[in-house]
PDB file of C-alpha atoms and ligand atoms in Angstrom:
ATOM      1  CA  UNK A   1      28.978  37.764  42.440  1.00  0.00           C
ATOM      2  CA  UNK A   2      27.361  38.849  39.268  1.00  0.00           C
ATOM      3  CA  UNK A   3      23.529  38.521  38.486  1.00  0.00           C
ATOM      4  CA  UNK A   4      22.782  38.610  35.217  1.00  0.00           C
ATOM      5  CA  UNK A   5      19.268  40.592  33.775  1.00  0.00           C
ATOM      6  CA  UNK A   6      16.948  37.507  32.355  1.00  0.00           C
ATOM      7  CA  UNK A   7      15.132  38.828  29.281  1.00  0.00           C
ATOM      8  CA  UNK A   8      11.358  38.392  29.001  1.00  0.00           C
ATOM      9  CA  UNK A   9       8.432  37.050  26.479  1.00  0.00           C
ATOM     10  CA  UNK A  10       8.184  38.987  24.079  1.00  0.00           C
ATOM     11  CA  UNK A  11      11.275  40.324  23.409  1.00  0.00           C
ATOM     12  CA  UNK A  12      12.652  38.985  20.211  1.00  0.00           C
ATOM     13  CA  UNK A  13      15.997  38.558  21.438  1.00  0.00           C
ATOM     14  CA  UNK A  14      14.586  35.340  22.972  1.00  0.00           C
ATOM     15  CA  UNK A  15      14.361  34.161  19.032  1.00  0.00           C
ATOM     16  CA  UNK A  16      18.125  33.915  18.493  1.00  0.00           C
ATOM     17  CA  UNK A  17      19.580  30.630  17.330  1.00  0.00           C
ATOM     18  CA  UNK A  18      22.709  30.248  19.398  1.00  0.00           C
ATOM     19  CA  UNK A  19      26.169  29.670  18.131  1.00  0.00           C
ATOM     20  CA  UNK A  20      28.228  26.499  18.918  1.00  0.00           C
ATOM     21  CA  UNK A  21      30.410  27.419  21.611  1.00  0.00           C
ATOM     22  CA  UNK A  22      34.554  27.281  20.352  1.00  0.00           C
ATOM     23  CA  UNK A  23      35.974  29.002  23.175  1.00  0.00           C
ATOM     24  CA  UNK A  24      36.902  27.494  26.331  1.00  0.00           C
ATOM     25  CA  UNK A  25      38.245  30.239  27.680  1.00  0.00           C
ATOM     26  CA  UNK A  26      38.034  32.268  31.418  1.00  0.00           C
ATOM     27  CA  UNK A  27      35.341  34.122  29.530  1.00  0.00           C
ATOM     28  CA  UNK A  28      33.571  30.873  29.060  1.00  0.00           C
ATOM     29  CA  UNK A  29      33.802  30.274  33.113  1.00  0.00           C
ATOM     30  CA  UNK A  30      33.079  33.410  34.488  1.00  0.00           C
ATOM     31  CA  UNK A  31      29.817  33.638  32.091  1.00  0.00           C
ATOM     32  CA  UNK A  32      28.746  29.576  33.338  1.00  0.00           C
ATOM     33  CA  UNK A  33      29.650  31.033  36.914  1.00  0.00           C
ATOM     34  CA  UNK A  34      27.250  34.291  36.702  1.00  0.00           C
ATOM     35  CA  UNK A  35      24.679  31.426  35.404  1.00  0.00           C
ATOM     36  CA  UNK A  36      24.536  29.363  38.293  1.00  0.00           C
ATOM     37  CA  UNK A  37      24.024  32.131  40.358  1.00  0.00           C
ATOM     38  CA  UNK A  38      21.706  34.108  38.620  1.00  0.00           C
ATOM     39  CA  UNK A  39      19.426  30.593  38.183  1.00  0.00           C
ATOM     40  CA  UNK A  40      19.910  29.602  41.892  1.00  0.00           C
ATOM     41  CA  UNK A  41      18.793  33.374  42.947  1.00  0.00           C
ATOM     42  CA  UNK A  42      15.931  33.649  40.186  1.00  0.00           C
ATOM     43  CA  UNK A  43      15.572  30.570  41.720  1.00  0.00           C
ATOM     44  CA  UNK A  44      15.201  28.037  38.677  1.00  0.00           C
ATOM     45  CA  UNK A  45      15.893  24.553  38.040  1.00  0.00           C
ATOM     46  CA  UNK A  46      17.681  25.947  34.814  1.00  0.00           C
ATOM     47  CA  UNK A  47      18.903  28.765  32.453  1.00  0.00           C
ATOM     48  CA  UNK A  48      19.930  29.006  28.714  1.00  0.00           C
ATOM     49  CA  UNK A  49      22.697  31.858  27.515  1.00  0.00           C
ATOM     50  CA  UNK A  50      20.223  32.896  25.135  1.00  0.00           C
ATOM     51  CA  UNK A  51      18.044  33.712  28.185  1.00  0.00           C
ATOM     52  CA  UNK A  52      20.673  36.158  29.521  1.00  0.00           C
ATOM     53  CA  UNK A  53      21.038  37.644  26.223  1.00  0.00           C
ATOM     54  CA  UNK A  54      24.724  35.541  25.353  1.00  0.00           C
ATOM     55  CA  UNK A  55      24.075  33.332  21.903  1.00  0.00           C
ATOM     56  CA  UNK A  56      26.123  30.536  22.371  1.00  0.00           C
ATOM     57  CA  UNK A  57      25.150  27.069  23.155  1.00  0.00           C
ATOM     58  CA  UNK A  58      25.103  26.515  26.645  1.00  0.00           C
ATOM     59  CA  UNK A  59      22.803  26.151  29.105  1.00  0.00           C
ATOM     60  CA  UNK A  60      23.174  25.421  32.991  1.00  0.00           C
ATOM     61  CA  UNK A  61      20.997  23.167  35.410  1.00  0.00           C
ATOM     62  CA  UNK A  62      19.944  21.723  38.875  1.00  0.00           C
ATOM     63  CA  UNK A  63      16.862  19.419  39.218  1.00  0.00           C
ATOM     64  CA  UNK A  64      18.109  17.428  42.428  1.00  0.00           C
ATOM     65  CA  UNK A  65      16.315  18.115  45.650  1.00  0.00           C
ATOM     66  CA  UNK A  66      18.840  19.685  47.836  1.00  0.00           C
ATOM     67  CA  UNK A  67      19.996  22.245  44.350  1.00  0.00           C
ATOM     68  CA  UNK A  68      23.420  20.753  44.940  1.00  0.00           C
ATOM     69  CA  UNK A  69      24.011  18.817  41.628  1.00  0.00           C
ATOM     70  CA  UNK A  70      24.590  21.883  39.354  1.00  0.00           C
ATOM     71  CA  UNK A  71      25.039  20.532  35.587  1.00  0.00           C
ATOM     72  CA  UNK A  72      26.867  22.005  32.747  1.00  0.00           C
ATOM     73  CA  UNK A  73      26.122  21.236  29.064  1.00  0.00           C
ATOM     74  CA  UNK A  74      28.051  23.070  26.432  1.00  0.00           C
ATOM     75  CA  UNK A  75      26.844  21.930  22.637  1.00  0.00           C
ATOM     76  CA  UNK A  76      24.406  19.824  23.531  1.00  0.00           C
ATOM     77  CA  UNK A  77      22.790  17.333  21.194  1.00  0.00           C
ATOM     78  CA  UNK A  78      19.754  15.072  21.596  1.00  0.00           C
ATOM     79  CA  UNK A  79      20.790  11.641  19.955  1.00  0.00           C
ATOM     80  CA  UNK A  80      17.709   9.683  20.648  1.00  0.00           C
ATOM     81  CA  UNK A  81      14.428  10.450  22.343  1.00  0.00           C
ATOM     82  CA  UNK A  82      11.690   7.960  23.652  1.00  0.00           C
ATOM     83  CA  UNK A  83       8.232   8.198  25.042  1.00  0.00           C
ATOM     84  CA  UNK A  84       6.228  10.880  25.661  1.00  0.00           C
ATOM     85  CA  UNK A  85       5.084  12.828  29.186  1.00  0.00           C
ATOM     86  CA  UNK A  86       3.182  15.811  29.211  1.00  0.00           C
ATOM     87  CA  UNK A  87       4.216  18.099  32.610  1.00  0.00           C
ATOM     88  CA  UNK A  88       3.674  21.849  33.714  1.00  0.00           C
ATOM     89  CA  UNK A  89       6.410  23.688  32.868  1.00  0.00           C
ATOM     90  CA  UNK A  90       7.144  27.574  33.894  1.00  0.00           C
ATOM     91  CA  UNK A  91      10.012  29.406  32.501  1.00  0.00           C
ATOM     92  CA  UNK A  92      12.168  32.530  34.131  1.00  0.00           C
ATOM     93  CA  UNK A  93      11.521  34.167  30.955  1.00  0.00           C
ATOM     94  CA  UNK A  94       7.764  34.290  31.213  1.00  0.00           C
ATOM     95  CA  UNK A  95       7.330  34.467  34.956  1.00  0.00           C
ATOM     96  CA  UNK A  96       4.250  33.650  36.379  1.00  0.00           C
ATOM     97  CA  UNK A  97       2.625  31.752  33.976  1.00  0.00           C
ATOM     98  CA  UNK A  98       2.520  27.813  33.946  1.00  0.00           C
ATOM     99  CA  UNK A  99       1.349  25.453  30.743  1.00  0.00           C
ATOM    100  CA  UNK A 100       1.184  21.712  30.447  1.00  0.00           C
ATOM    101  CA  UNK A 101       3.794  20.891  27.456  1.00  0.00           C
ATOM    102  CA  UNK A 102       4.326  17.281  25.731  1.00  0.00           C
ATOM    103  CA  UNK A 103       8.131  16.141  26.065  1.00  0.00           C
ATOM    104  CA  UNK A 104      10.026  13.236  24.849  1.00  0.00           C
ATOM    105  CA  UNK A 105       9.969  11.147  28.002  1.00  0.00           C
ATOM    106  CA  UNK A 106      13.519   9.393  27.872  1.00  0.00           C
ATOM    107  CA  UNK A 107      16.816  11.138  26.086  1.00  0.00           C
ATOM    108  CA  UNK A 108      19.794  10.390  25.486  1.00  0.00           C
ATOM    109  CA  UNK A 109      22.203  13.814  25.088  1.00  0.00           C
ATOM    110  CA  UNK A 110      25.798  14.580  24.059  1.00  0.00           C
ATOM    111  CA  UNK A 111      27.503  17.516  25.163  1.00  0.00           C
ATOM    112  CA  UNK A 112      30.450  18.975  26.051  1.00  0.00           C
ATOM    113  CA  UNK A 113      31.834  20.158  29.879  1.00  0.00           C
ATOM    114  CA  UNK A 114      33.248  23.309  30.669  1.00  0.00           C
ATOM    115  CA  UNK A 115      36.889  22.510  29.344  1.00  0.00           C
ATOM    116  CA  UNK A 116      35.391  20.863  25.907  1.00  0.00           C
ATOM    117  CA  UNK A 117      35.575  16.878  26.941  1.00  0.00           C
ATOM    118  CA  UNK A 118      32.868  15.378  25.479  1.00  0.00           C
ATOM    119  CA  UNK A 119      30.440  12.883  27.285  1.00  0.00           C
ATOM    120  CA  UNK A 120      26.751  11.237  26.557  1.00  0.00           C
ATOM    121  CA  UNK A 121      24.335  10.281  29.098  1.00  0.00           C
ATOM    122  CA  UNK A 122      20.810   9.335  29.717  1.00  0.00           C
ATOM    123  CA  UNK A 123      18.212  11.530  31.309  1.00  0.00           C
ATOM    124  CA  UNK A 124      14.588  11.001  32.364  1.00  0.00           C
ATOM    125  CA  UNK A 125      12.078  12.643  34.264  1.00  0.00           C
ATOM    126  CA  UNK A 126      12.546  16.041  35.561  1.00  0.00           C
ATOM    127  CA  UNK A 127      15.565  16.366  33.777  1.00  0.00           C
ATOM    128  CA  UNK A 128      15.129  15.419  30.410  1.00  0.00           C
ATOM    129  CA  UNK A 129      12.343  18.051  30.656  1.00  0.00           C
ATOM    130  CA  UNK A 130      14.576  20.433  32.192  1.00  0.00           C
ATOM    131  CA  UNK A 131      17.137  19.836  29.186  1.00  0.00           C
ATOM    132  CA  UNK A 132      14.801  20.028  26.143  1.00  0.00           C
ATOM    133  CA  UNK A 133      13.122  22.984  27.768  1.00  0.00           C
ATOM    134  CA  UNK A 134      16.623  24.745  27.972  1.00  0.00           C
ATOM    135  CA  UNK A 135      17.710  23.487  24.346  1.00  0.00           C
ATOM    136  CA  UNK A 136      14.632  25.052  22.936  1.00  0.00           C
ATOM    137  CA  UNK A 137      15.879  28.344  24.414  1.00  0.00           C
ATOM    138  CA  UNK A 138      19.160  27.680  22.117  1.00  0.00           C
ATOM    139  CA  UNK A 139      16.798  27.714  19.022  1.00  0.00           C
ATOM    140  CA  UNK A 140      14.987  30.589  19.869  1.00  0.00           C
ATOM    141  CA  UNK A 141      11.819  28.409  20.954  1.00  0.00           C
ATOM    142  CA  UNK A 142       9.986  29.095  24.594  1.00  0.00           C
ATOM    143  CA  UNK A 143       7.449  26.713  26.210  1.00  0.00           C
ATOM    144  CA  UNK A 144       5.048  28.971  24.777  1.00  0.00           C
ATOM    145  CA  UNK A 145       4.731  28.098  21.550  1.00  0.00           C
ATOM    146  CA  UNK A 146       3.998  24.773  22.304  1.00  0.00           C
ATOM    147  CA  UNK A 147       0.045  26.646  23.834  1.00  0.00           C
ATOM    148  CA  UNK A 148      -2.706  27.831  21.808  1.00  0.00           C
ATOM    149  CA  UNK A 149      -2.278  31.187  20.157  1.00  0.00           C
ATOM    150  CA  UNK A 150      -4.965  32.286  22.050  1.00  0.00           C
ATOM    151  CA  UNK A 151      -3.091  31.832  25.623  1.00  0.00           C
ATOM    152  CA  UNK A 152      -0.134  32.865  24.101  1.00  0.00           C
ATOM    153  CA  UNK A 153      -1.091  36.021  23.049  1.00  0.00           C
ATOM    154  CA  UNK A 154      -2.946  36.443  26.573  1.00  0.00           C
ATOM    155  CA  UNK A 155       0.559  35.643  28.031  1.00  0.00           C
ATOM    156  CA  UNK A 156       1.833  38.467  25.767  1.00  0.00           C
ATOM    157  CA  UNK A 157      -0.549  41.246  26.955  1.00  0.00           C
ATOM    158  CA  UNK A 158       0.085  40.444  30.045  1.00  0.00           C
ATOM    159  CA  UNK A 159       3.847  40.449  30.213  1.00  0.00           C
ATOM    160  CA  UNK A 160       3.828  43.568  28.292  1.00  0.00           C
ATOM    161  CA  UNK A 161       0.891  45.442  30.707  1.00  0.00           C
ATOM    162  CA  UNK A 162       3.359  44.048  33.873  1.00  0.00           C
ATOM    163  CA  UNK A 163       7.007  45.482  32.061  1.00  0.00           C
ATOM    164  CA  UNK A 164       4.592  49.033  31.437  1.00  0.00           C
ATOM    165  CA  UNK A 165       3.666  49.145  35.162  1.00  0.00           C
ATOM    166  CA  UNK A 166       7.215  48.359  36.208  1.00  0.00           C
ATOM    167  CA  UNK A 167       8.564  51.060  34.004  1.00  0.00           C
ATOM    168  CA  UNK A 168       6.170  53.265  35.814  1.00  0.00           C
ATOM    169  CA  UNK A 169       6.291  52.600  39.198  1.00  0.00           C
TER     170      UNK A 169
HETATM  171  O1  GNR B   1      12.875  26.989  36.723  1.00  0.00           O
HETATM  172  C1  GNR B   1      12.315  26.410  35.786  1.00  0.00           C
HETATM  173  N1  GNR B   1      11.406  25.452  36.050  1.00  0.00           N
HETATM  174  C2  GNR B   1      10.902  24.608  35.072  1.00  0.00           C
HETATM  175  C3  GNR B   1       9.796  23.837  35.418  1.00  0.00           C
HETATM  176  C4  GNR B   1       9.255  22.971  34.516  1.00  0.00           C
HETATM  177  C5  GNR B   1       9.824  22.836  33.258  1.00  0.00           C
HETATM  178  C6  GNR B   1      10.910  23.606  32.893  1.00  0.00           C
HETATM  179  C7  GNR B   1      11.451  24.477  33.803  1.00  0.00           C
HETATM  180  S1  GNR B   1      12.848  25.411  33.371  1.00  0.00           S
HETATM  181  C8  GNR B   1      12.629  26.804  34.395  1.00  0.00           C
HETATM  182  C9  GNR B   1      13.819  27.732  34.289  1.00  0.00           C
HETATM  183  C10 GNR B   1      13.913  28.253  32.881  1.00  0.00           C
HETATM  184  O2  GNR B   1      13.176  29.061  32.416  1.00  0.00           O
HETATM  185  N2  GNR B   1      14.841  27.736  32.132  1.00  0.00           N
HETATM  186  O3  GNR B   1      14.941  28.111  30.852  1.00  0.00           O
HETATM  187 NI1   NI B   2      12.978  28.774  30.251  1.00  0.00          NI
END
């Protein structure tokens, strides 16, 4: 059982752009292992690599009810997107803070699992949020940057006041 330390707005490792992942390796499983468990501790509904400071593209997830239907996706791609739904999304790398972001409403993604078959499927709802919120992280994007500058940079302060007070206490 390994957690893994989630990094926080601001830091600028957040800004990576992943690499594709090539290697399927055991080093690929243990790090997807140390995923799930560090997302269904934190607890989240997902987590990106980049988020855990690893910059390869993959990302793991669980939106059911009963966090029972944990989801790869290694290389994903969005192939088509439809609609559009505006939700409240947090994110484990700016905790405590919640913002109403605009998503594509319907997508259809193709990825890799955790031995390299590829597969495409359709996702809605929760979990098409879930997965463009998580394939941001691969570009270096956070929720954040879809706000005004003006929360943002309240956001900042904030998270940077609450890391200072950690540090002290
Ligand atoms: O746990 C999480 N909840 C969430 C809620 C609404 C929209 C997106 C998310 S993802 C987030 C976990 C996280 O930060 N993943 O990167
Ligand atoms: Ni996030």
């Amino acid at each position: 059982m390994t957690l893994l330390n989630i990094l926080h707005f601001p830091d600028p490792k957040l800004r990576t752009i992943a690499k594709p992942v090539t290697d399927f390796g055991r080093e690929l499983k243990q790090l997807i292992a140390n995923m799930f468990e560090t997302m269904y501790e934190a607890p989240g509904i997902g987590l990106a690599a980049t988020q855990v400071d690893r910059h390869i593209r993959l990302l793991v997830m669980d939106v059911s009810e009963d966090r029972n239907k944990p989801q790869c996706l290694i290389n994903p791609e969005l192939l088509e997107l439809d609609g559009e739904e505006e939700s409240e999304e947090g994110c484990l790398s700016v905790p405590g803070f919640y913002e109403m972001v605009k998503r594509a409403e319907n997508i259809r993604v193709r990825t890799q699992d955790e031995m390299g078959v590829p597969r495409e499927f359709d996702a809605e709802g929760m979990e098409a949020v879930c997965i463009q919120h998580e394939m941001d992280h691969l570009e270096g994007k956070l929720f954040v940057d879809y706000i005004s500058s003006l929360k943002r940079d309240r956001i900042r302060t904030k998270l940077i006041k609450m890391k200072k007070n950690d540090e002290l206490g």
